[in-house]
GROMACS .gro file of C-alpha atoms in nm:
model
  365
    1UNK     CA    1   9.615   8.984   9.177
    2UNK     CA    2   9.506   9.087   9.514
    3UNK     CA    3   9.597   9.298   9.818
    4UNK     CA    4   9.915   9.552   9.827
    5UNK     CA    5  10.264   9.377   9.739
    6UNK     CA    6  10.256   9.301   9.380
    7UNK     CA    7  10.649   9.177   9.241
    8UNK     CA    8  10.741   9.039   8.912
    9UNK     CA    9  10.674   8.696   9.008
   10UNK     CA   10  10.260   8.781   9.047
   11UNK     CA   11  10.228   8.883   8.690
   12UNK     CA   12  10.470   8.702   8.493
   13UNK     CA   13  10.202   8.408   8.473
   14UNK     CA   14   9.939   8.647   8.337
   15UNK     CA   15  10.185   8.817   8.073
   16UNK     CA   16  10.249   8.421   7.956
   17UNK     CA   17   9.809   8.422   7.946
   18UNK     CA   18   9.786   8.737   7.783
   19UNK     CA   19  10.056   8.668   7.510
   20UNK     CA   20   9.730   8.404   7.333
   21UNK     CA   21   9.537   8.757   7.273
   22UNK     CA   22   9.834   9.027   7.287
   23UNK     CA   23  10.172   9.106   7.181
   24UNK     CA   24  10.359   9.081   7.463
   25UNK     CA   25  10.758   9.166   7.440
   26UNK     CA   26  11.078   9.259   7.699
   27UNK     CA   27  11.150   9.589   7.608
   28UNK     CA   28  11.476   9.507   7.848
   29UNK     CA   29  11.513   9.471   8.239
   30UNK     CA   30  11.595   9.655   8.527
   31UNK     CA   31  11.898   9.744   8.717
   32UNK     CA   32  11.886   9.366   8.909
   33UNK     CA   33  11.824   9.175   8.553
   34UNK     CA   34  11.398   9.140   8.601
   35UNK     CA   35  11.223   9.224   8.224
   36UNK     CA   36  11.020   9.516   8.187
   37UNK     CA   37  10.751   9.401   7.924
   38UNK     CA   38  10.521   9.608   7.712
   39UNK     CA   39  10.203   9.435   7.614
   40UNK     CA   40  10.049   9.591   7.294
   41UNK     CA   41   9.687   9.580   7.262
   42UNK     CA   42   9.460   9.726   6.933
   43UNK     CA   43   9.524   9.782   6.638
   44UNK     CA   44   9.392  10.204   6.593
   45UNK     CA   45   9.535  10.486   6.472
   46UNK     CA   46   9.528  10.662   6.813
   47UNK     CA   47   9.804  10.568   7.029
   48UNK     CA   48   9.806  10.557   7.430
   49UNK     CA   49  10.068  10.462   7.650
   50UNK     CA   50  10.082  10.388   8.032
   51UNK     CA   51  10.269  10.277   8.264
   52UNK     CA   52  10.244  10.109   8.652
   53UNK     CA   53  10.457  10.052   8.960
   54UNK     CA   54  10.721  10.363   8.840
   55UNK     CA   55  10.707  10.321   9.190
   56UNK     CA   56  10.732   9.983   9.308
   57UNK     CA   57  10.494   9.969   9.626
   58UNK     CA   58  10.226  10.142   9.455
   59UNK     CA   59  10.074   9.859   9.285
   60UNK     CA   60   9.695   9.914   9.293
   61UNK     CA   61   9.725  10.051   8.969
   62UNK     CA   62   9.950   9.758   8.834
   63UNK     CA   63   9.571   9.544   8.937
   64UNK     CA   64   9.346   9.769   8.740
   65UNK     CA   65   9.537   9.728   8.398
   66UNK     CA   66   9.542   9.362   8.419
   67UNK     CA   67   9.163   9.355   8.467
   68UNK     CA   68   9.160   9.598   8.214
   69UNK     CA   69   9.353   9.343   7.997
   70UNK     CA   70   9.142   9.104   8.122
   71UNK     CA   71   8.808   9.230   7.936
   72UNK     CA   72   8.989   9.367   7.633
   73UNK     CA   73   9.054   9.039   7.541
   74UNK     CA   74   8.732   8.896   7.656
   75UNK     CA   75   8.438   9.124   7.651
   76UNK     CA   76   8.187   9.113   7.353
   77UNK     CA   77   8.073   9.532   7.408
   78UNK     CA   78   8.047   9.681   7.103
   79UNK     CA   79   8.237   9.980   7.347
   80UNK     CA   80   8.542   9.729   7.309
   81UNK     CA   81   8.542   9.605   6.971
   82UNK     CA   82   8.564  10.003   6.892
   83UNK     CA   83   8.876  10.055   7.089
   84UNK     CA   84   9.049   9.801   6.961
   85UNK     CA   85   8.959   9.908   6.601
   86UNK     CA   86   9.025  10.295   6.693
   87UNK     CA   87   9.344  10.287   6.952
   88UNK     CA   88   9.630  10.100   7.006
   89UNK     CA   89   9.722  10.067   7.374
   90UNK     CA   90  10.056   9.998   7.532
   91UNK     CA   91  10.079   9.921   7.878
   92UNK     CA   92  10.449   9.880   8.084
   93UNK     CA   93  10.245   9.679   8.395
   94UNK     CA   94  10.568   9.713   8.572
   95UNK     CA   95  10.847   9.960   8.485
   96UNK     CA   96  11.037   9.914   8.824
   97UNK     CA   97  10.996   9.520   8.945
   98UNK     CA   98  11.343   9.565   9.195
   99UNK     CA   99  11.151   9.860   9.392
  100UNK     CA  100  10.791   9.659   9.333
  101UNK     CA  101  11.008   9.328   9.461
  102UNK     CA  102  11.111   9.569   9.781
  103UNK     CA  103  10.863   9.761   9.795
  104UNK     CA  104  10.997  10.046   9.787
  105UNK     CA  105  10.959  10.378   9.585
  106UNK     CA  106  11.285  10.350   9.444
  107UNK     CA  107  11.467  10.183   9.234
  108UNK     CA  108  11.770   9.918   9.322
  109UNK     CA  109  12.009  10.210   9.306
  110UNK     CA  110  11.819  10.399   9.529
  111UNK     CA  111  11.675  10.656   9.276
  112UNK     CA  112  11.325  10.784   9.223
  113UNK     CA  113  11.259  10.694   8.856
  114UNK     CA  114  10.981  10.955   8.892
  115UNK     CA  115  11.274  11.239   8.933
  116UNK     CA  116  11.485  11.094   8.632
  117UNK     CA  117  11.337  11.213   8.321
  118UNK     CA  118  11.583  11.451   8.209
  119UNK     CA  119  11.930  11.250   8.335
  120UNK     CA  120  11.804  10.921   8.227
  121UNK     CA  121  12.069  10.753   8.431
  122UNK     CA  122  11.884  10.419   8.513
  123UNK     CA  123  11.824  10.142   8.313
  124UNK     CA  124  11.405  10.165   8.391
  125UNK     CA  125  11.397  10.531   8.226
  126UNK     CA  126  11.608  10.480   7.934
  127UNK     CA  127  11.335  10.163   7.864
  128UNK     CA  128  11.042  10.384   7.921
  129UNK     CA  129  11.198  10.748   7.740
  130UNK     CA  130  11.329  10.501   7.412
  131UNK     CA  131  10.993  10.349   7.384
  132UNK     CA  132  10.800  10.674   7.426
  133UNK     CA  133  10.996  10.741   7.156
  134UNK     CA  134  10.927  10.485   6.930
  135UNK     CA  135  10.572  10.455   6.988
  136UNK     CA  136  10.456  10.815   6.959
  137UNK     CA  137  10.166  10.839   7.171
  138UNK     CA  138   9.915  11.040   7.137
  139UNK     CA  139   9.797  11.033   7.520
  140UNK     CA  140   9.957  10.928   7.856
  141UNK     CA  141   9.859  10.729   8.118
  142UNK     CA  142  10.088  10.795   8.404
  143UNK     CA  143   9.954  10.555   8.694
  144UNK     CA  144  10.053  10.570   9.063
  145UNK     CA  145   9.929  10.533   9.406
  146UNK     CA  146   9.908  10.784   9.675
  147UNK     CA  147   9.865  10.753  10.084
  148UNK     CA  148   9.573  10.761  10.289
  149UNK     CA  149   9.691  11.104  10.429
  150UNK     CA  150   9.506  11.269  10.133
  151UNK     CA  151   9.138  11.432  10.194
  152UNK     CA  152   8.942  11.585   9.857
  153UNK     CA  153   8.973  11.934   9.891
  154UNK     CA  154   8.905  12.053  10.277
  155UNK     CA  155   8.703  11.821  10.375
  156UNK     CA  156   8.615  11.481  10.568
  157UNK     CA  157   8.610  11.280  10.238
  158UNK     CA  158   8.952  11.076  10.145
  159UNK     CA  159   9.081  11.107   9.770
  160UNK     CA  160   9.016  10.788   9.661
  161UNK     CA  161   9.086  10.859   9.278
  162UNK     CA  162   9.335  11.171   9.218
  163UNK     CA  163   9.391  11.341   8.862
  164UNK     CA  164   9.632  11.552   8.725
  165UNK     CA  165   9.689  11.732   8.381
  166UNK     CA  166  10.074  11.789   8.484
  167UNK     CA  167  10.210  12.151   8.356
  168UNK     CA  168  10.456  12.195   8.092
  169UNK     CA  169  10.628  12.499   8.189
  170UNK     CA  170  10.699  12.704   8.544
  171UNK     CA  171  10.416  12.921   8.517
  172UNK     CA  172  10.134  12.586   8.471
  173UNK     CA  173  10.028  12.769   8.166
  174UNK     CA  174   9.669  12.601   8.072
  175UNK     CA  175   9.805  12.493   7.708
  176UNK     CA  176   9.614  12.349   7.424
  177UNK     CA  177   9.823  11.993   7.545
  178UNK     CA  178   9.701  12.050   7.888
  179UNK     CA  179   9.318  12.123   7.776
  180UNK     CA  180   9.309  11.729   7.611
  181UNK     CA  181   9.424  11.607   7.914
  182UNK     CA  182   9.235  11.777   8.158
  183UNK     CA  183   8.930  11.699   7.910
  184UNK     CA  184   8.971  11.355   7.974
  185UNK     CA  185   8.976  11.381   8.332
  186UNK     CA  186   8.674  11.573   8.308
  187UNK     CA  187   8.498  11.276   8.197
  188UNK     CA  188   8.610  11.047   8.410
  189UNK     CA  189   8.557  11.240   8.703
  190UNK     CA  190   8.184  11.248   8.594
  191UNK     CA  191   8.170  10.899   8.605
  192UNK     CA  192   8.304  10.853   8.945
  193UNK     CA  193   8.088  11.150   9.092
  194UNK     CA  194   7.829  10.847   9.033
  195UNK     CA  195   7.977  10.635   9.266
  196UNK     CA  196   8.216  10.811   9.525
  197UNK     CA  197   8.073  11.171   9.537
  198UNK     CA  198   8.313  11.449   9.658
  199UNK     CA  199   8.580  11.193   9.669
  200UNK     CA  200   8.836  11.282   9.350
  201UNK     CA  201   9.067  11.509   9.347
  202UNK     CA  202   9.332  11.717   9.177
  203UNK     CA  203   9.727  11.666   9.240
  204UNK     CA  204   9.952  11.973   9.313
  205UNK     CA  205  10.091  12.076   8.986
  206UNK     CA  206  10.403  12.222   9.063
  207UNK     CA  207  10.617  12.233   8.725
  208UNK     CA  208  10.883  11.987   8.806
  209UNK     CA  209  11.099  11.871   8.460
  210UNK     CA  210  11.229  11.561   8.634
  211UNK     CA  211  10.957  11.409   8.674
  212UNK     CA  212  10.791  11.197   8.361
  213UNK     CA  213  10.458  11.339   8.325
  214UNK     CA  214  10.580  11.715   8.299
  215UNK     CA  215  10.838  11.592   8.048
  216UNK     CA  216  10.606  11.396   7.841
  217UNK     CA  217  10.326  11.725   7.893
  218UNK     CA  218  10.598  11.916   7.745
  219UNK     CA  219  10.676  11.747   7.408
  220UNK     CA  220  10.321  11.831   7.371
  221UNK     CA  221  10.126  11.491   7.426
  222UNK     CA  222   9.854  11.502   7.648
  223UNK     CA  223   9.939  11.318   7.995
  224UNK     CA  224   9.673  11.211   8.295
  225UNK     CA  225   9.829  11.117   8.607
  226UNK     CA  226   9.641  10.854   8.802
  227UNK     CA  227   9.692  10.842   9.146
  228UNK     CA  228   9.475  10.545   9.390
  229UNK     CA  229   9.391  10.662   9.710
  230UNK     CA  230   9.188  10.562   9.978
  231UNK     CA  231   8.887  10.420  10.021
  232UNK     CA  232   8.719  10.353  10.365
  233UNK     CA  233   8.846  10.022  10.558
  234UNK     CA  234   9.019   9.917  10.187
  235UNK     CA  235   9.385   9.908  10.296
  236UNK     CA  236   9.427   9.639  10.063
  237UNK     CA  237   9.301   9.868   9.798
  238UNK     CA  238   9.119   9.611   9.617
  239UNK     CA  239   8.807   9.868   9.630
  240UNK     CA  240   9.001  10.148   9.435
  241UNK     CA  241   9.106   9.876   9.202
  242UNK     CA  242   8.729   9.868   9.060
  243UNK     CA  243   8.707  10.271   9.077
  244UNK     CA  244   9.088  10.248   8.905
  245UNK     CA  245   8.978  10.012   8.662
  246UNK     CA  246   8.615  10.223   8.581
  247UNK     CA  247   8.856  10.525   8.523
  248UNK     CA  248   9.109  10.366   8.259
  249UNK     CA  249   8.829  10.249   8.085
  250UNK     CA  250   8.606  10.575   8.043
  251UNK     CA  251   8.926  10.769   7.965
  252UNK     CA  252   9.021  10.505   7.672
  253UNK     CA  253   8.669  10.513   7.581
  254UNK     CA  254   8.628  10.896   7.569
  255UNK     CA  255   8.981  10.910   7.376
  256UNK     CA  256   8.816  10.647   7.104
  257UNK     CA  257   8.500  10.799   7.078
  258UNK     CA  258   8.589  11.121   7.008
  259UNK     CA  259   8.813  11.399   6.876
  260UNK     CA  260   9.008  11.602   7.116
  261UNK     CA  261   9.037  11.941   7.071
  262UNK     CA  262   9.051  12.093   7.396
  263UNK     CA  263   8.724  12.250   7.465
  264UNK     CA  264   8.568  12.070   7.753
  265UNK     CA  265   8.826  12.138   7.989
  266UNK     CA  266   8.620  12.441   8.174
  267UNK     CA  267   8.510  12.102   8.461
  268UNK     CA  268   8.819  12.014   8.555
  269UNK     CA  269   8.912  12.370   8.774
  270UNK     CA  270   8.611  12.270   8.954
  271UNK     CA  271   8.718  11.922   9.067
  272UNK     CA  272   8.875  12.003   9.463
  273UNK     CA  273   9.281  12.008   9.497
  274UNK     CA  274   9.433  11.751   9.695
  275UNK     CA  275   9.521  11.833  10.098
  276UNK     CA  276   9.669  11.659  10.336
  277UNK     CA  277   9.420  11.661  10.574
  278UNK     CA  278   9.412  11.233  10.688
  279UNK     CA  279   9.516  11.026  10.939
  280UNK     CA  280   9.457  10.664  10.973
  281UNK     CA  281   9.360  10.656  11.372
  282UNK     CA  282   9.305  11.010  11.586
  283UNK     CA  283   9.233  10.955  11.926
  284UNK     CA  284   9.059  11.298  12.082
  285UNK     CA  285   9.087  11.438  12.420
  286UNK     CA  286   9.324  11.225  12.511
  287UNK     CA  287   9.547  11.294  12.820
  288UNK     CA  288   9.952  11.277  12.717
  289UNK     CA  289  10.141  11.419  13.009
  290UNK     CA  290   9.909  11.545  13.193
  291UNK     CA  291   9.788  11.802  12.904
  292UNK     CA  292   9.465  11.732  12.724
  293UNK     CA  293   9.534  11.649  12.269
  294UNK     CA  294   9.480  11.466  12.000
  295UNK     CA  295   9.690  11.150  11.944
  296UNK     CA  296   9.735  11.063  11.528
  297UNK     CA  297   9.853  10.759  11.448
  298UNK     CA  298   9.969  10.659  11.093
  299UNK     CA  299  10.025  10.316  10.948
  300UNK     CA  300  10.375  10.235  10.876
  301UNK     CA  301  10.387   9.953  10.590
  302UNK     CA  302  10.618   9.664  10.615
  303UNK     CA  303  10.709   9.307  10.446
  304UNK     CA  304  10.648   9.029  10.558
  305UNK     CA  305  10.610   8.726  10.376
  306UNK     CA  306  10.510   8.842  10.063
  307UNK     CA  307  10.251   9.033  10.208
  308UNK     CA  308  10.171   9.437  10.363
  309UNK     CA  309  10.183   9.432  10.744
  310UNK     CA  310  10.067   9.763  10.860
  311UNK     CA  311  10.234   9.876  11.209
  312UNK     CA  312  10.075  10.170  11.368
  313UNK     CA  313  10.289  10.458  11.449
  314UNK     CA  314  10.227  10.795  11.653
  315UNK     CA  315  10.305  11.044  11.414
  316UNK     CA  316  10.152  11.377  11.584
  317UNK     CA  317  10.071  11.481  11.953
  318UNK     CA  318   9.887  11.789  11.978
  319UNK     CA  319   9.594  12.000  11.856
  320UNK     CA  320   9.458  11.825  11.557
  321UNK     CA  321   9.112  11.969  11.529
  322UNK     CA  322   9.176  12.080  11.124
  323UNK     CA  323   9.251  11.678  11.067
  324UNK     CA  324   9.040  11.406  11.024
  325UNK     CA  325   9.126  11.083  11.091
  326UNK     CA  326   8.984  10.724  10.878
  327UNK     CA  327   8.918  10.586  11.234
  328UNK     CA  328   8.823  10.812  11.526
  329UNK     CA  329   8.776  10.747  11.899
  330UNK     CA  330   8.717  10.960  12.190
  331UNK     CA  331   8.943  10.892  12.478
  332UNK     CA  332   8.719  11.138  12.683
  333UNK     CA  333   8.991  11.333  12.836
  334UNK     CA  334   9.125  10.967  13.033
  335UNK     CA  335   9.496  10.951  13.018
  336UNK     CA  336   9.650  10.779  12.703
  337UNK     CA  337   9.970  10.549  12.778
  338UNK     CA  338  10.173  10.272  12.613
  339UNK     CA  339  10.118   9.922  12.723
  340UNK     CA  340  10.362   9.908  12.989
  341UNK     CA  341  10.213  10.253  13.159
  342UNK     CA  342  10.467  10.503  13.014
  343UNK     CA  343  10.386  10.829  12.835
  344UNK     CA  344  10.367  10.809  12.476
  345UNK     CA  345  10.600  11.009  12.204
  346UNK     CA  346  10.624  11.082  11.857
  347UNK     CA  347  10.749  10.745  11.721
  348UNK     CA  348  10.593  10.511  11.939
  349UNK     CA  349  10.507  10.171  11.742
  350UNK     CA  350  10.252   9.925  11.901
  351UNK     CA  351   9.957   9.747  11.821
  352UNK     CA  352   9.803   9.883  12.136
  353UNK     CA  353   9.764  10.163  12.373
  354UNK     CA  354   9.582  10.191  12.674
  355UNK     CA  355   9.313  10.428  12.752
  356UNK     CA  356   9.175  10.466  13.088
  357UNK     CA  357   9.394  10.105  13.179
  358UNK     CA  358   9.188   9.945  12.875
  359UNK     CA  359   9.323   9.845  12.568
  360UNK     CA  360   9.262   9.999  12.270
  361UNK     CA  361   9.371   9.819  11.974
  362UNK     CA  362   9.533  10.010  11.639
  363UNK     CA  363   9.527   9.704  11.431
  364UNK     CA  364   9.353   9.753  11.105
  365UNK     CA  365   9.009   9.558  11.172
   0.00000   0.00000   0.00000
């Protein structure tokens, strides 16, 4: 699996591969008749389940469990041969293929299966709720993807792996559930500080009862969401993959290694919150009717032949001195206008501009 549009059709050859090492069963199918399959590694006492692609065009996540897959059923570690002796691990790699066949957040009727925990009016949540159910897990894995708008804490650092120990009530009470969790996090966040220093952060944990992960928090079983960010120049995301992949791995590892009891959780109010700080191109000092600004631009992703096109778009026109932007260029107070000479607006989509009657390309690189 590589690059950013990930449907049904990309992994249903490696759930045929991975049914020679794993159980691998239809738990049932979406609203447009694709299977959502559950593949069933371990054989442990302690239970985790996860889930990808809730939403369907956030799919980085949907790479990292199939390379974890990949050396579960491959690698000799003695790290592995405990997991599979201590946990049993049940992954959904896709729970909404229509929206991950559109890519789009939704489902095919147009509802966020992220805000449908409590109705359970589609098809996808009923499959996911019913085998929660069954399985009784004793952790949650609740895997998504987030946009490159996203800095770690206030700074000029992209969140390139997010966390969150979701609350379980309005008031985000730190409870003895929450504690595991964030635990967890804790040591994964260690592990990353390695690699990408100052770039993980913390998602807003507004209480929210819709949504899966507060609902799961709440019948008191630890839940981690996952959330892939940004990582310089890796639109594709195939760099967070690795740091995706790294994560699921410590956290199962942690889970099988030890007893959770909630103690080591002190870490985790350290680790920065979230902001939306990002842009993907700022051109400074540019000259937009005659006034002196900033110009952002944000990528607007689109389909197109089974692949991510990203078209820039001018999102913001002003004073944007508290942003940052993943690409920066200084237009040295020249005037800034579309291709054909005219002033540019919020909403203008073009692979160029031109700056001082030179073009400037916004193409990703």
């Amino acid at each position: 699996l590589s690059g950013r549009y990930i449907s049904y059709e990309h992994i249903a050859i490696l759930l045929q591969k991975h049914r020679k090492h794993f159980n691998v069963v239809s738990l049932g199918a979406s609203v447009l008749g694709i299977p959502i399959d559950v593949i069933s590694i371990g054989r442990g006492p302690k239970k985790i389940l996860m889930w990808s692609q809730m939403h369907g065009n956030e799919s980085t996540t949907t790479k990292a469990v199939f390379d974890l897959c990949n050396t579960l059923c491959s690698s000799k570690e003695p790290e592995i041969a405990n997991i599979l002796k201590t946990c049993t691990i049940a992954i959904l790699p896709m729970l909404n293929p229509d929206g991950a066949k559109a890519y789009t957040r939704v489902n095919a009727n147009q509802i966020d299966l992220n805000r449908d925990a409590q109705d359970l009016s589609q098809p996808e949540s009923i499959i996911l709720r019913h085998f929660f159910d069954s399985f009784q897990p004793d952790f949650c894995f609740n895997l998504h993807g987030q946009r490159t708008i996203f800095s770690a804490g206030k700074r000029n650092l992209p969140a390139t792996i997010s966390f969150l120990a979701p609350a379980q009530d309005e008031a985000c009470t730190i409870t003895n559930t929450r504690k595991k969790a964030m635990e967890v996090i804790v040591n994964m966040n260690e592990h990353l500080q390695k690699q990408i220093p100052d770039q993980v952060g913390i998602y807003d944990d507004a209480f929210n009862l819709n949504c899966v992960g507060d609902t799961f928090q709440s019948l008191e079983v630890p839940t981690v969401l996952f959330e892939a960010g940004h990582y310089a120049d890796d639109y594709q995301r195939d760099v967070v993959r690795k740091y995706m992949f790294q994560s699921l791995m410590v956290g199962i590892d942690y889970i099988a290694s030890h007893t959770l009891i909630g103690e080591s959780f002190d870490k985790y109010q350290q680790i920065p919150q979230n902001q939306k700080l990002f842009y993907d191109i700022i051109i400074r000092n540019a000259v937009v009717k005659a006034k002196v600004c900033d110009i952002a631009i944000q990528y607007d992703e689109i389909v197109k032949d089974a692949a991510i096109i990203f078209k820039p778009k001018i999102d913001s026109i002003g004073n944007l001195d508290s942003f940052y932007g993943h690409r920066e260029v200084n237009a040295n107070q020249n005037r800034v206008v579309s291709g054909d000479d005219n002033e540019l607006y919020v909403g203008y989509a073009n692979d160029f501009v031109l700056i001082n009657n030179e073009i400037f390309s916004l193409k990703l690189e």
